[in-house]
CSV table of C-alpha atoms in Angstrom, one decimal:
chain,number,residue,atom,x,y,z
A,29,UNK,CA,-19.2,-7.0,18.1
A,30,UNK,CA,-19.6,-3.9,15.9
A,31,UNK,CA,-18.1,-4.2,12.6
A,32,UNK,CA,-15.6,-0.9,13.8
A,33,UNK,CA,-13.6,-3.4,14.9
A,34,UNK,CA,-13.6,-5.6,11.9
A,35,UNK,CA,-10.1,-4.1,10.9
A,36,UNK,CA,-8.8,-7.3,9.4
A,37,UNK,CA,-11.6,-6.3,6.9
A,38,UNK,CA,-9.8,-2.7,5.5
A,39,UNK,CA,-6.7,-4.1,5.1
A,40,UNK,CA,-5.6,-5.5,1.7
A,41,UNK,CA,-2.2,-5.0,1.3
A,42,UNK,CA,0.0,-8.4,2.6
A,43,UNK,CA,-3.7,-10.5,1.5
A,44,UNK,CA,-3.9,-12.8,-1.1
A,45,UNK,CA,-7.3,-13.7,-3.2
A,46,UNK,CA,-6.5,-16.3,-5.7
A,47,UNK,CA,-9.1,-15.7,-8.7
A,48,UNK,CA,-7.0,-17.3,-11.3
A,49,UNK,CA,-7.4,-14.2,-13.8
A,50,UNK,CA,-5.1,-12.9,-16.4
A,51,UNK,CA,-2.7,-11.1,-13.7
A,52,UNK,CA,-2.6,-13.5,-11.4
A,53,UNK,CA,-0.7,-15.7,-14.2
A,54,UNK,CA,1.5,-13.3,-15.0
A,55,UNK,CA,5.1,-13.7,-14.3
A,56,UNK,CA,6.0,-12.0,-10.9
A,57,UNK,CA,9.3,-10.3,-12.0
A,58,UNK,CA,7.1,-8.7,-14.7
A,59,UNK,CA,4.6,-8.0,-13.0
A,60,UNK,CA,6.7,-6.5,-10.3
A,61,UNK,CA,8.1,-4.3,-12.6
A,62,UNK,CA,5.0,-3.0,-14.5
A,63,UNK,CA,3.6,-2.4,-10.9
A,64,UNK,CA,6.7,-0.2,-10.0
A,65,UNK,CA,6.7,1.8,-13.3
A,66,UNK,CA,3.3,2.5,-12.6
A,67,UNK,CA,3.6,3.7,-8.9
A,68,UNK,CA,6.4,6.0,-10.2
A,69,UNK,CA,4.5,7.5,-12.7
A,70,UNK,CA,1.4,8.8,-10.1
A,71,UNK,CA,4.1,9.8,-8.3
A,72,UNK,CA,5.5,12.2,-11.1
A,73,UNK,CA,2.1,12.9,-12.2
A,74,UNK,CA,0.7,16.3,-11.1
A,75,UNK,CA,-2.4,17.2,-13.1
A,76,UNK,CA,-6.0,16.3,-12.3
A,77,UNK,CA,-6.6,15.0,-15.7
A,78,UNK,CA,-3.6,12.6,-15.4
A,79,UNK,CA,-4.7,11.3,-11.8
A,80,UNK,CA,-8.1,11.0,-12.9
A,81,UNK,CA,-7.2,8.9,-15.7
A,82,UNK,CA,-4.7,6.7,-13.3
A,83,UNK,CA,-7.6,6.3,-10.8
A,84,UNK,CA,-9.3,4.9,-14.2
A,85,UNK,CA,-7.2,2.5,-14.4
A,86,UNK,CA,-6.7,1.4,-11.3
A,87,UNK,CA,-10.1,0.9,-11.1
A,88,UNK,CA,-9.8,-1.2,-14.5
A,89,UNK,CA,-7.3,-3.4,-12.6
A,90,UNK,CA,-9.4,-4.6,-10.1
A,91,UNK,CA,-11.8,-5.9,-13.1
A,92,UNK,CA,-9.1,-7.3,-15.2
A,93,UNK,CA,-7.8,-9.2,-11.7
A,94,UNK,CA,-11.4,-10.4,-10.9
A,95,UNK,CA,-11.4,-8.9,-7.4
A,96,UNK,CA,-14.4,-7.1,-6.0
A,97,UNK,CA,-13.6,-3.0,-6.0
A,98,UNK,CA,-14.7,-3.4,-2.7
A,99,UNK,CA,-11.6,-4.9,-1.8
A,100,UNK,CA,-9.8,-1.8,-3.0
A,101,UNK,CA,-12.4,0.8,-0.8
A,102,UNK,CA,-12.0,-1.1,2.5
A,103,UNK,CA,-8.1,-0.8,1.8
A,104,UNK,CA,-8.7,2.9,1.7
A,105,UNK,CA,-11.0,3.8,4.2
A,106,UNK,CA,-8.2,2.9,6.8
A,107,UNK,CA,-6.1,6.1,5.5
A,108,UNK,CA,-9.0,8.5,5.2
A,109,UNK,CA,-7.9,10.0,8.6
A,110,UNK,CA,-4.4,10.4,7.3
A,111,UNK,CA,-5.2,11.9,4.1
A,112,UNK,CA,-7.4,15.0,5.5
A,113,UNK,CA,-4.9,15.6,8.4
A,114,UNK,CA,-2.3,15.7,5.1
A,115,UNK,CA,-4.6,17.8,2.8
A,116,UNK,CA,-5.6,20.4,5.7
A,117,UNK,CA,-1.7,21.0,6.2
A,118,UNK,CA,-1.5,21.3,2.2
A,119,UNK,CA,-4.2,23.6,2.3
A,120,UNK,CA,-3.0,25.6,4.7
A,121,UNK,CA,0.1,26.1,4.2
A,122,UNK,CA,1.7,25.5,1.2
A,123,UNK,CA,-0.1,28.5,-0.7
A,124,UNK,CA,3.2,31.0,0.3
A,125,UNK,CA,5.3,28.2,-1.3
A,126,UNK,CA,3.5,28.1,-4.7
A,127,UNK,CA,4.2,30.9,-6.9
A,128,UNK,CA,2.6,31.5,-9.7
A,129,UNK,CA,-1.5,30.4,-8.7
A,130,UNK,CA,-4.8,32.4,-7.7
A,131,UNK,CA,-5.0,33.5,-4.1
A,132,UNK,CA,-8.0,32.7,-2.9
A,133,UNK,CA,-7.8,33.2,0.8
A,134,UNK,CA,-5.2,34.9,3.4
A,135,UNK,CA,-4.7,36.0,6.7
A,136,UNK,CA,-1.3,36.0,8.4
A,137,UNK,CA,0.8,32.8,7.5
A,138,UNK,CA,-2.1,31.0,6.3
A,139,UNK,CA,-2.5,30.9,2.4
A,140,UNK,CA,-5.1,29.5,0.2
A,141,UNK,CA,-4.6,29.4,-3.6
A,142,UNK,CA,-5.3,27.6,-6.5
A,143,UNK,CA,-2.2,25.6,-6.2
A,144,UNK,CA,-3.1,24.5,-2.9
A,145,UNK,CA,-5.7,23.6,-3.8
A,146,UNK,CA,-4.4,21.2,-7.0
A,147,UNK,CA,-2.0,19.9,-4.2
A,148,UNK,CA,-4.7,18.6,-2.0
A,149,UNK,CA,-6.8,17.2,-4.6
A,150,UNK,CA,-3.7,15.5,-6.5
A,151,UNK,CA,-2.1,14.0,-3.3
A,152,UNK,CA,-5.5,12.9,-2.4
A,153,UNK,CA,-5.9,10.5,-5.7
A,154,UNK,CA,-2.3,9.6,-5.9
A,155,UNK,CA,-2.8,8.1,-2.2
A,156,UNK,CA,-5.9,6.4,-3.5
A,157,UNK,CA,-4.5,5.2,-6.5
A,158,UNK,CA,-1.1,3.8,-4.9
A,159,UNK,CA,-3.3,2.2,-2.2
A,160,UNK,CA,-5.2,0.5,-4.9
A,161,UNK,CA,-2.4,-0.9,-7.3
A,162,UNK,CA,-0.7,-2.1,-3.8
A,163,UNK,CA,-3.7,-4.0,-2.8
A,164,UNK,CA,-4.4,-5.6,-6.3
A,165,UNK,CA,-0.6,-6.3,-6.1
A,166,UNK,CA,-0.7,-8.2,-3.1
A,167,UNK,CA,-4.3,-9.8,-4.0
A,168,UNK,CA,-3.2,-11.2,-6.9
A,169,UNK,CA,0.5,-12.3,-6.1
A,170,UNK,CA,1.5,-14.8,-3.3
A,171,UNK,CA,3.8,-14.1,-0.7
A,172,UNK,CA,6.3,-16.3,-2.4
A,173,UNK,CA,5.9,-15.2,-5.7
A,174,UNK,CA,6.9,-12.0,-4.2
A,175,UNK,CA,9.7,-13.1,-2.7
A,176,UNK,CA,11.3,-14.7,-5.6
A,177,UNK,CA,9.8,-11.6,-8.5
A,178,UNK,CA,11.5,-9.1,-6.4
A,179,UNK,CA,14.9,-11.6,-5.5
A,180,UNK,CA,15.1,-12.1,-9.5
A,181,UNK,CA,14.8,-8.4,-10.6
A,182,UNK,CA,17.3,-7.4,-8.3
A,183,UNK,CA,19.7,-10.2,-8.8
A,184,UNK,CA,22.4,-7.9,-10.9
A,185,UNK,CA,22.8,-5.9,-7.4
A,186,UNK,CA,24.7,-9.2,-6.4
A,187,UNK,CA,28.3,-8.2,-8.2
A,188,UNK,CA,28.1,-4.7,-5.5
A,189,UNK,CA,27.8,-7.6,-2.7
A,190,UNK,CA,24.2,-6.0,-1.8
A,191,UNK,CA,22.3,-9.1,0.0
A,192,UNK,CA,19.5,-9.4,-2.2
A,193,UNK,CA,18.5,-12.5,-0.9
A,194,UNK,CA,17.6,-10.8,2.8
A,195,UNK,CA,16.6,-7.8,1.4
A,196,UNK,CA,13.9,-8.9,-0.7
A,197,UNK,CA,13.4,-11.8,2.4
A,198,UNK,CA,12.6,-8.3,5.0
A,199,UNK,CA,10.3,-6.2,2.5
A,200,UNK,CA,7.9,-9.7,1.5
A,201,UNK,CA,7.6,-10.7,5.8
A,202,UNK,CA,6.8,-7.0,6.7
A,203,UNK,CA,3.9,-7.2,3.6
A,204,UNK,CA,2.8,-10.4,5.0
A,205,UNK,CA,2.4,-9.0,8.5
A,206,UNK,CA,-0.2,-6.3,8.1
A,207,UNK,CA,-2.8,-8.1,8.1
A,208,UNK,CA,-1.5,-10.3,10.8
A,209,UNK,CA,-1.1,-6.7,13.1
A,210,UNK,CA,-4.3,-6.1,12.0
A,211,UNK,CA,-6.0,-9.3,13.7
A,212,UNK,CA,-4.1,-9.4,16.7
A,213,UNK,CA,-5.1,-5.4,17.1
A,214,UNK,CA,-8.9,-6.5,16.2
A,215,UNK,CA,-8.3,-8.9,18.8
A,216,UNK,CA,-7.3,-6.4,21.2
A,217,UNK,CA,-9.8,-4.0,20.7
A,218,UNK,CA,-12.2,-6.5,21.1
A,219,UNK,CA,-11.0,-7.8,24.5
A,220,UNK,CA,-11.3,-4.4,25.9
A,221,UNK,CA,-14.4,-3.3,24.1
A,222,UNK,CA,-15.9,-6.2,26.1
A,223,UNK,CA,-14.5,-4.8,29.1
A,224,UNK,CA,-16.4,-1.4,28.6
A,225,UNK,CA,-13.1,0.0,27.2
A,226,UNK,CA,-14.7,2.9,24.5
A,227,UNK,CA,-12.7,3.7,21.6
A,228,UNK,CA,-14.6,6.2,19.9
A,229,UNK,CA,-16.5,4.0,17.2
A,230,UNK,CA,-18.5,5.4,14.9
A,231,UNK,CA,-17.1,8.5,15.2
A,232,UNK,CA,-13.8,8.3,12.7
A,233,UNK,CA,-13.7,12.8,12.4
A,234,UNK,CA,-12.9,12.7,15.9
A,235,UNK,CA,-9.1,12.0,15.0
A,236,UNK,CA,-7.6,13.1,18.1
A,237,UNK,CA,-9.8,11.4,20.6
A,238,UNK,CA,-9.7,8.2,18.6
A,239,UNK,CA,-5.4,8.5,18.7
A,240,UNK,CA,-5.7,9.2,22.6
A,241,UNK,CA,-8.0,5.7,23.2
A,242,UNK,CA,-5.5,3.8,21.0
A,243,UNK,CA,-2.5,4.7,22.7
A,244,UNK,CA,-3.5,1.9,25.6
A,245,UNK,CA,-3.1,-1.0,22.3
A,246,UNK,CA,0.0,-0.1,21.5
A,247,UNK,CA,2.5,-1.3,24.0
A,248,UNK,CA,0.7,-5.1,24.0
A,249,UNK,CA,0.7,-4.8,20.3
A,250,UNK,CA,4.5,-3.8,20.4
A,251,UNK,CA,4.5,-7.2,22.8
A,252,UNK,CA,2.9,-9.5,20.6
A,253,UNK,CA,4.7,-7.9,17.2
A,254,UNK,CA,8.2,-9.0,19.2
A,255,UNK,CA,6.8,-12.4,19.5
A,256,UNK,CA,5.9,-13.2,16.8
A,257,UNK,CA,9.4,-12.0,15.3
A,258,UNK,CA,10.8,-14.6,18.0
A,259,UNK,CA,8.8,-17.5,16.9
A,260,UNK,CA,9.6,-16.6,13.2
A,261,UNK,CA,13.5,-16.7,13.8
A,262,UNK,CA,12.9,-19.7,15.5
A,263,UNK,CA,10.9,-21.0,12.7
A,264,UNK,CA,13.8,-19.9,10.5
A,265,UNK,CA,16.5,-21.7,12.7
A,266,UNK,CA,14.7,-24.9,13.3
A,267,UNK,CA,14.6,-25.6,9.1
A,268,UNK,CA,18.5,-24.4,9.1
A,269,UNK,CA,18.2,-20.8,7.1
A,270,UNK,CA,21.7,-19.3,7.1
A,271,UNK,CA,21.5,-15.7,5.7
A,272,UNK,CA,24.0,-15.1,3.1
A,273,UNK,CA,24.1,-18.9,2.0
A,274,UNK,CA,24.1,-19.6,-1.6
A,275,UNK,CA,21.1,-21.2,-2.5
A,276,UNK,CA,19.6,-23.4,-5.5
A,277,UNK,CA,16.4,-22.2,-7.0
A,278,UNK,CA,13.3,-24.9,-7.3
A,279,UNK,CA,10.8,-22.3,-8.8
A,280,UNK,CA,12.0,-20.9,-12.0
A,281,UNK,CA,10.1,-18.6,-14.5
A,282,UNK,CA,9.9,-18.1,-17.8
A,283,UNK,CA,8.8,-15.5,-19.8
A,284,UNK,CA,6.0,-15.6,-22.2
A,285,UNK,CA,4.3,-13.1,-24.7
A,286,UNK,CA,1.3,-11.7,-21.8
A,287,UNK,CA,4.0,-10.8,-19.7
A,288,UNK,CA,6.0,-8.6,-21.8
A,289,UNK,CA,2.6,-7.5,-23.4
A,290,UNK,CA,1.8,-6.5,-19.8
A,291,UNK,CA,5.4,-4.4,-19.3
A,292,UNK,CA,4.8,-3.0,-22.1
A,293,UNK,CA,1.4,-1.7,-21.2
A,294,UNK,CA,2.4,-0.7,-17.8
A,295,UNK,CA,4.9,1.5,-20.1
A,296,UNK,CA,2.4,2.8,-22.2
A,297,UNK,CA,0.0,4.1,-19.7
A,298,UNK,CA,2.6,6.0,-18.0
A,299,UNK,CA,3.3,7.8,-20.5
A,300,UNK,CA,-0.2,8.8,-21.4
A,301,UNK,CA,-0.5,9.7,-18.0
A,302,UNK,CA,2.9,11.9,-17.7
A,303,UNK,CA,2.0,13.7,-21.5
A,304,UNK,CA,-1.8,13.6,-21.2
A,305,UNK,CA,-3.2,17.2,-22.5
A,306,UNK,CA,-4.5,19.5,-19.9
């Protein structure tokens, strides 16, 4: 089969690549958190010289967590289509919004300035840089440690009665079953490919043909996603889960020096990269 189908391949988020390196150790509440500060601050960020710098460092991560870049550019590549569709509506049309920047092109409600331009480019990195932290994240964190980092940080939302247990239960199983979608899809497209079914492949700029010959996937993947959420629930029932139960903890963390070092970091670089000089 052509490797256009490999799509368990670009996706990284909900993976895990044990490498035993310096993050991988870290404590998940921690590391959760320094993750989160991070995300927030590329969020906030608007300057190239800030973004550039984050991409920097989210490059860094992947070497610090002993995981192949690569990892990281497979993760992106299944966005690319999303981010030009997103930076051609940018482009196009938030120029009138922006006062204040060069106008470079214009005819009718179409506007091309300067600040559309940042726009585009900005977006572009932060999507790149949030996919990248997300994917060395989930690389170097197991599902359960997940689970239980983000059950312990939000464990003071317990006295307003907000089910912290289930919530952080939901967010960790929808992580874990990208990739899963992603095979039984692969799986799918496959099966038909061998069938003569063409889906466009090696043609990825051809966004609105490629949509049209996915549309026939998504209904059986729709199918098997419901299954799959039936035999979990079932999985679930059979070893006597009762949401809302109070519940003993086995695993229990404990802070040491790296992880504070590693909030404190986290901390650090946002700052540089919220205050960094033009």
């Amino acid at each position: 089969m052509s490797a256009e189908f490999e799509l368990s391949r670009n996706i990284t988020i909900g993976q895990y690549l044990p490498t035993d390196s310096v993050v991988h150790r870290l404590d998940p509440r921690f590391k959760l958190a320094a993750f989160v500060i991070m995300i927030l601050a590329i969020a906030i960020c608007g300057t190239y010289v800030g973004n550039l710098f984050a991409l920097a460092i989210c490059i860094a991560m992947f070497w610090v967590s002993k995981i192949p870049l690569h990892y990281g550019l497979s993760g992106v590549k299944p966005a690319i289509p999303f981010i030009i569709i997103l930076a051609t509506l940018q482009l196009l049309f938030y120029g009138e919004i922006a006062r204040g920047g060069t106008v470079y092109f214009q005819y009718g409600f179409v506007t091309i300035s300067s600040e559309s331009v940042r726009l585009v480019l900005v977006s572009a990195m932060r999507f790149v840089e949030v996919i990248f932290l997300s994917s060395v994240l989930t690389l170097s964190t197991s599902t359960t440690e997940l689970t239980h980092g983000m059950e312990r940080l939000l464990g003071p939302l317990q006295k307003v009665k907000f089910p912290v247990h289930a919530f952080a239960l939901i967010i960790t199983i929808a992580i874990r079953f990208v990739p899963t979608f992603a095979m039984e899809m692969e799986k799918m497209m496959k099966a038909q490919a061998s069938r003569g079914a063409d889906f466009g492949t090696g043609e990825w700029w051809r966004i609105i043909r490629r949509t049209k010959d996915m549309l026939p996937i998504i209904i059986p993947l729709f199918n098997v996603a419901l299954a799959r959420a039936e035999d979990l629930i079932l999985a679930m029932e059979a070893r006597c889960y009762m949401p809302g139960a109070s519940r003993t903890q086995y695993t229990h963390y404990k802070a040491n020096g790296k992880d504070y070092a590693a909030l404190i970091i986290s901390i650090i670089i946002s700052v540089i990269m919220l205050y960094i000089p033009w």
